Tab-separated table of C-alpha atoms in Angstrom:
chain	number	residue	atom	x	y	z
A	1	MET	CA	-101.537	28.458	-12.396
A	2	VAL	CA	-103.957	30.952	-11.657
A	3	GLU	CA	-103.121	30.087	-7.824
A	4	ALA	CA	-99.228	29.983	-8.709
A	5	MET	CA	-99.339	33.565	-10.842
A	6	THR	CA	-101.898	34.894	-8.555
A	7	PHE	CA	-99.079	34.767	-6.132
A	8	LEU	CA	-96.648	36.548	-7.707
A	9	HIS	CA	-98.595	39.302	-8.655
A	10	ARG	CA	-99.107	39.045	-5.228
A	11	ALA	CA	-95.381	39.200	-4.455
A	12	VAL	CA	-94.638	41.967	-6.758
A	13	PHE	CA	-97.248	44.520	-6.221
A	14	THR	CA	-98.636	43.994	-2.933
A	15	ASP	CA	-96.185	42.675	-0.721
A	16	LYS	CA	-93.246	44.409	-2.741
A	17	ALA	CA	-90.672	40.868	-2.665
A	18	PHE	CA	-90.363	40.257	-5.918
A	19	PRO	CA	-88.851	43.794	-8.994
A	20	GLY	CA	-91.758	45.336	-10.504
A	21	PRO	CA	-91.985	45.289	-13.951
A	22	GLY	CA	-89.187	47.469	-15.977
A	23	THR	CA	-86.975	46.951	-12.737
A	24	ALA	CA	-83.530	46.092	-13.118
A	25	ALA	CA	-82.235	43.721	-10.920
A	26	ASP	CA	-79.677	42.213	-10.526
A	27	PHE	CA	-78.851	39.264	-7.774
A	28	PHE	CA	-74.842	39.195	-8.097
A	29	ALA	CA	-74.754	42.398	-7.690
A	30	GLY	CA	-76.768	42.427	-4.564
A	31	ASP	CA	-79.593	44.120	-5.891
A	32	ALA	CA	-82.160	40.771	-5.049
A	33	ALA	CA	-82.358	37.828	-3.025
A	34	MET	CA	-83.279	34.651	-5.529
A	35	THR	CA	-82.099	34.388	-9.067
A	36	VAL	CA	-82.920	31.052	-11.176
A	37	THR	CA	-79.657	30.950	-12.923
A	38	GLN	CA	-77.657	28.583	-15.159
A	39	ILE	CA	-74.268	26.962	-13.822
A	40	SER	CA	-72.484	29.528	-16.406
A	41	ARG	CA	-73.959	32.275	-14.511
A	42	ALA	CA	-73.149	31.980	-10.687
A	43	SER	CA	-69.308	31.707	-12.064
A	44	LEU	CA	-70.866	35.874	-11.449
A	45	LEU	CA	-70.568	35.452	-7.333
A	46	GLN	CA	-67.658	37.352	-7.198
A	47	ASP	CA	-67.180	37.282	-3.295
A	48	ALA	CA	-69.461	36.189	-0.434
A	49	THR	CA	-69.389	39.146	1.240
A	50	PHE	CA	-73.533	38.604	1.522
A	51	GLY	CA	-75.011	35.198	2.946
A	52	TRP	CA	-75.742	33.335	-0.144
A	53	ASP	CA	-76.458	29.199	-1.400
A	54	LEU	CA	-77.446	27.435	-4.313
A	55	VAL	CA	-80.396	25.253	-3.698
A	56	PRO	CA	-82.651	22.541	-6.422
A	57	LEU	CA	-85.523	23.422	-7.782
A	58	PRO	CA	-88.098	22.871	-5.033
A	59	SER	CA	-90.005	19.741	-5.278
A	60	GLY	CA	-93.620	19.859	-6.827
A	61	PRO	CA	-96.534	17.723	-6.702
A	62	LYS	CA	-95.225	15.174	-8.887
A	63	GLY	CA	-91.944	14.941	-7.061
A	64	GLU	CA	-88.510	16.394	-7.808
A	65	TYR	CA	-87.335	17.593	-11.364
A	66	SER	CA	-84.379	18.977	-13.055
A	67	VAL	CA	-84.741	20.685	-16.752
A	68	ILE	CA	-81.526	20.562	-18.767
A	69	GLY	CA	-80.766	21.945	-21.823
A	70	GLN	CA	-78.460	21.213	-24.370
A	71	ALA	CA	-76.149	21.697	-27.525
A	72	GLY	CA	-74.687	20.306	-30.005
A	73	LEU	CA	-71.590	20.671	-32.300
A	74	GLY	CA	-72.105	18.271	-35.328
A	75	VAL	CA	-70.513	18.146	-39.746
A	76	PHE	CA	-72.428	18.353	-42.288
A	77	LYS	CA	-72.013	15.512	-44.197
A	78	LYS	CA	-72.592	16.628	-47.977
A	79	SER	CA	-70.522	20.352	-46.768
A	80	PRO	CA	-67.803	21.120	-49.354
A	81	ASN	CA	-65.103	20.957	-46.216
A	82	ALA	CA	-67.026	17.937	-44.019
A	83	ALA	CA	-63.532	16.333	-43.225
A	84	ALA	CA	-61.351	19.183	-42.071
A	85	ALA	CA	-64.828	20.094	-40.130
A	86	ALA	CA	-64.920	16.796	-38.603
A	87	ASP	CA	-61.137	16.833	-38.158
A	88	PHE	CA	-61.833	20.314	-36.151
A	89	LEU	CA	-64.658	18.933	-34.207
A	90	ALA	CA	-62.525	16.342	-33.191
A	91	PHE	CA	-59.996	18.689	-32.170
A	92	PHE	CA	-62.427	21.171	-29.940
A	93	THR	CA	-64.223	18.613	-28.364
A	94	ASN	CA	-61.260	16.608	-27.288
A	95	PRO	CA	-60.638	15.678	-23.449
A	96	ALA	CA	-58.269	18.694	-23.618
A	97	ASN	CA	-60.528	20.986	-24.806
A	98	SER	CA	-63.601	19.592	-23.259
A	99	ALA	CA	-62.082	20.369	-20.014
A	100	LYS	CA	-61.696	23.792	-21.042
A	101	LEU	CA	-65.331	24.582	-22.240
A	102	ALA	CA	-66.078	22.981	-19.133
A	103	ALA	CA	-65.723	26.795	-17.723
A	104	TYR	CA	-68.542	27.721	-19.454
A	105	PHE	CA	-70.893	24.734	-19.185
A	106	PRO	CA	-71.322	21.339	-17.379
A	107	PRO	CA	-69.314	18.931	-19.835
A	108	PRO	CA	-70.699	16.401	-21.226
A	109	ARG	CA	-68.417	13.999	-20.361
A	110	ALA	CA	-69.031	11.441	-17.279
A	111	SER	CA	-65.856	11.769	-16.387
A	112	GLN	CA	-65.011	15.608	-16.124
A	113	LEU	CA	-68.773	16.217	-15.024
A	114	THR	CA	-67.225	16.017	-11.318
A	115	ALA	CA	-67.416	19.260	-8.363
A	116	ASP	CA	-63.563	19.397	-9.216
A	117	THR	CA	-64.277	20.233	-12.701
A	118	LEU	CA	-67.112	22.381	-12.196
A	119	ALA	CA	-65.576	24.412	-9.113
A	120	LYS	CA	-62.581	25.201	-11.197
A	121	SER	CA	-64.840	28.693	-13.232
A	122	ASN	CA	-67.147	28.360	-9.741
A	123	PRO	CA	-64.690	28.698	-6.831
A	124	LEU	CA	-67.044	30.025	-4.489
A	125	LEU	CA	-69.462	26.990	-4.928
A	126	LYS	CA	-68.877	24.107	-2.752
A	127	PRO	CA	-68.488	20.279	-3.643
A	128	ALA	CA	-71.649	19.349	-2.010
A	129	GLN	CA	-73.537	22.650	-3.661
A	130	LEU	CA	-71.767	21.548	-7.066
A	131	GLN	CA	-72.560	18.138	-6.888
A	132	GLN	CA	-76.257	18.060	-5.011
A	133	VAL	CA	-77.903	20.563	-7.451
A	134	VAL	CA	-75.695	21.033	-10.684
A	135	ILE	CA	-74.627	17.599	-10.907
A	136	ALA	CA	-77.868	15.244	-9.488
A	137	GLY	CA	-79.549	17.678	-11.408
A	138	ILE	CA	-77.984	17.184	-14.710
A	139	GLU	CA	-77.979	12.835	-14.015
A	140	LYS	CA	-81.687	13.317	-13.428
A	141	GLY	CA	-82.870	16.246	-15.403
A	142	VAL	CA	-84.713	15.650	-18.680
A	143	VAL	CA	-84.640	18.007	-21.624
A	144	LYS	CA	-88.013	19.311	-22.526
A	145	PRO	CA	-89.434	18.667	-25.907
A	146	ASN	CA	-90.375	22.123	-27.900
A	147	HIS	CA	-93.291	23.226	-30.522
A	148	THR	CA	-92.333	23.974	-33.163
A	149	GLY	CA	-93.409	27.202	-33.601
A	150	GLN	CA	-91.414	27.803	-29.997
A	151	ALA	CA	-90.399	31.641	-30.798
A	152	GLU	CA	-93.578	32.581	-32.422
A	153	LEU	CA	-95.693	31.161	-28.986
A	154	SER	CA	-93.181	32.814	-26.295
A	155	GLN	CA	-94.022	35.976	-27.785
A	156	THR	CA	-97.510	35.427	-27.910
A	157	VAL	CA	-97.570	34.682	-24.463
A	158	ARG	CA	-95.327	37.804	-23.482
A	159	ALA	CA	-97.800	39.962	-25.299
A	160	ALA	CA	-100.734	38.740	-23.507
A	161	LEU	CA	-99.388	38.151	-20.686
A	162	ASP	CA	-98.997	42.442	-20.487
A	163	PRO	CA	-101.525	43.146	-18.921
A	164	LEU	CA	-100.853	41.204	-16.045
A	165	TRP	CA	-98.052	43.887	-14.643
A	166	ARG	CA	-100.252	46.011	-13.525
A	167	PRO	CA	-101.740	46.311	-9.863
A	168	GLU	CA	-105.422	46.251	-11.083
A	169	ALA	CA	-104.896	43.611	-13.396
A	170	ASP	CA	-107.626	40.001	-12.828
A	171	VAL	CA	-105.208	37.650	-12.882
A	172	LYS	CA	-107.632	35.089	-13.908
A	173	ALA	CA	-109.062	37.094	-17.043
A	174	VAL	CA	-105.352	37.692	-18.154
A	175	LEU	CA	-104.344	33.750	-17.809
A	176	THR	CA	-107.838	33.037	-19.961
A	177	GLY	CA	-106.797	35.363	-22.505
A	178	VAL	CA	-103.057	34.265	-23.095
A	179	CYS	CA	-104.692	30.875	-23.604
A	180	ALA	CA	-107.066	31.938	-25.818
A	181	LYS	CA	-104.692	33.647	-28.017
A	182	ILE	CA	-102.734	30.243	-27.880
A	183	LYS	CA	-104.833	27.685	-28.752
A	184	PRO	CA	-104.576	28.193	-32.738
A	185	MET	CA	-100.762	28.152	-32.664
A	186	LEU	CA	-101.457	24.903	-30.263
A	187	GLY	CA	-103.331	23.027	-32.764
A	188	THR	CA	-105.764	22.308	-30.833
């Protein structure tokens, strides 16, 4: 982690390859050379006036990987209008409406998780890109479990990383401080 964060720190403050802290750089407006994004944001590509590509996450020491998010809809059995809610859920997720939702999120239905479906809301992406990056990523991806106190943990990490975003930062010392701050939260 020290090596990775040193790389990022150097890219920001020495090489000027990444935007610095507080800089608003928008890939889709042409302000940045790279972004890590979700397919729902890729639809922000409005034209092809500059050369770009969509690629999967790079493989790491343990090979290729993909991390996917998830969302779900449900009906509480003991809710006062459970039957009406179940009917609405069935309507909302039927094949036709599920196809409409695919404009915003990759569909969970295997029959709709196709390059053709995704291309409707992402016309600038090639079918091969959609297949290789999005569809293959979903098919191979895993959902990582979250810590039960994820929001507090995330805020603590962000605050503890603040000293890193100065040119003279001692990366190893900052990361040691992050570990000290979160160790009690992790129960270790």
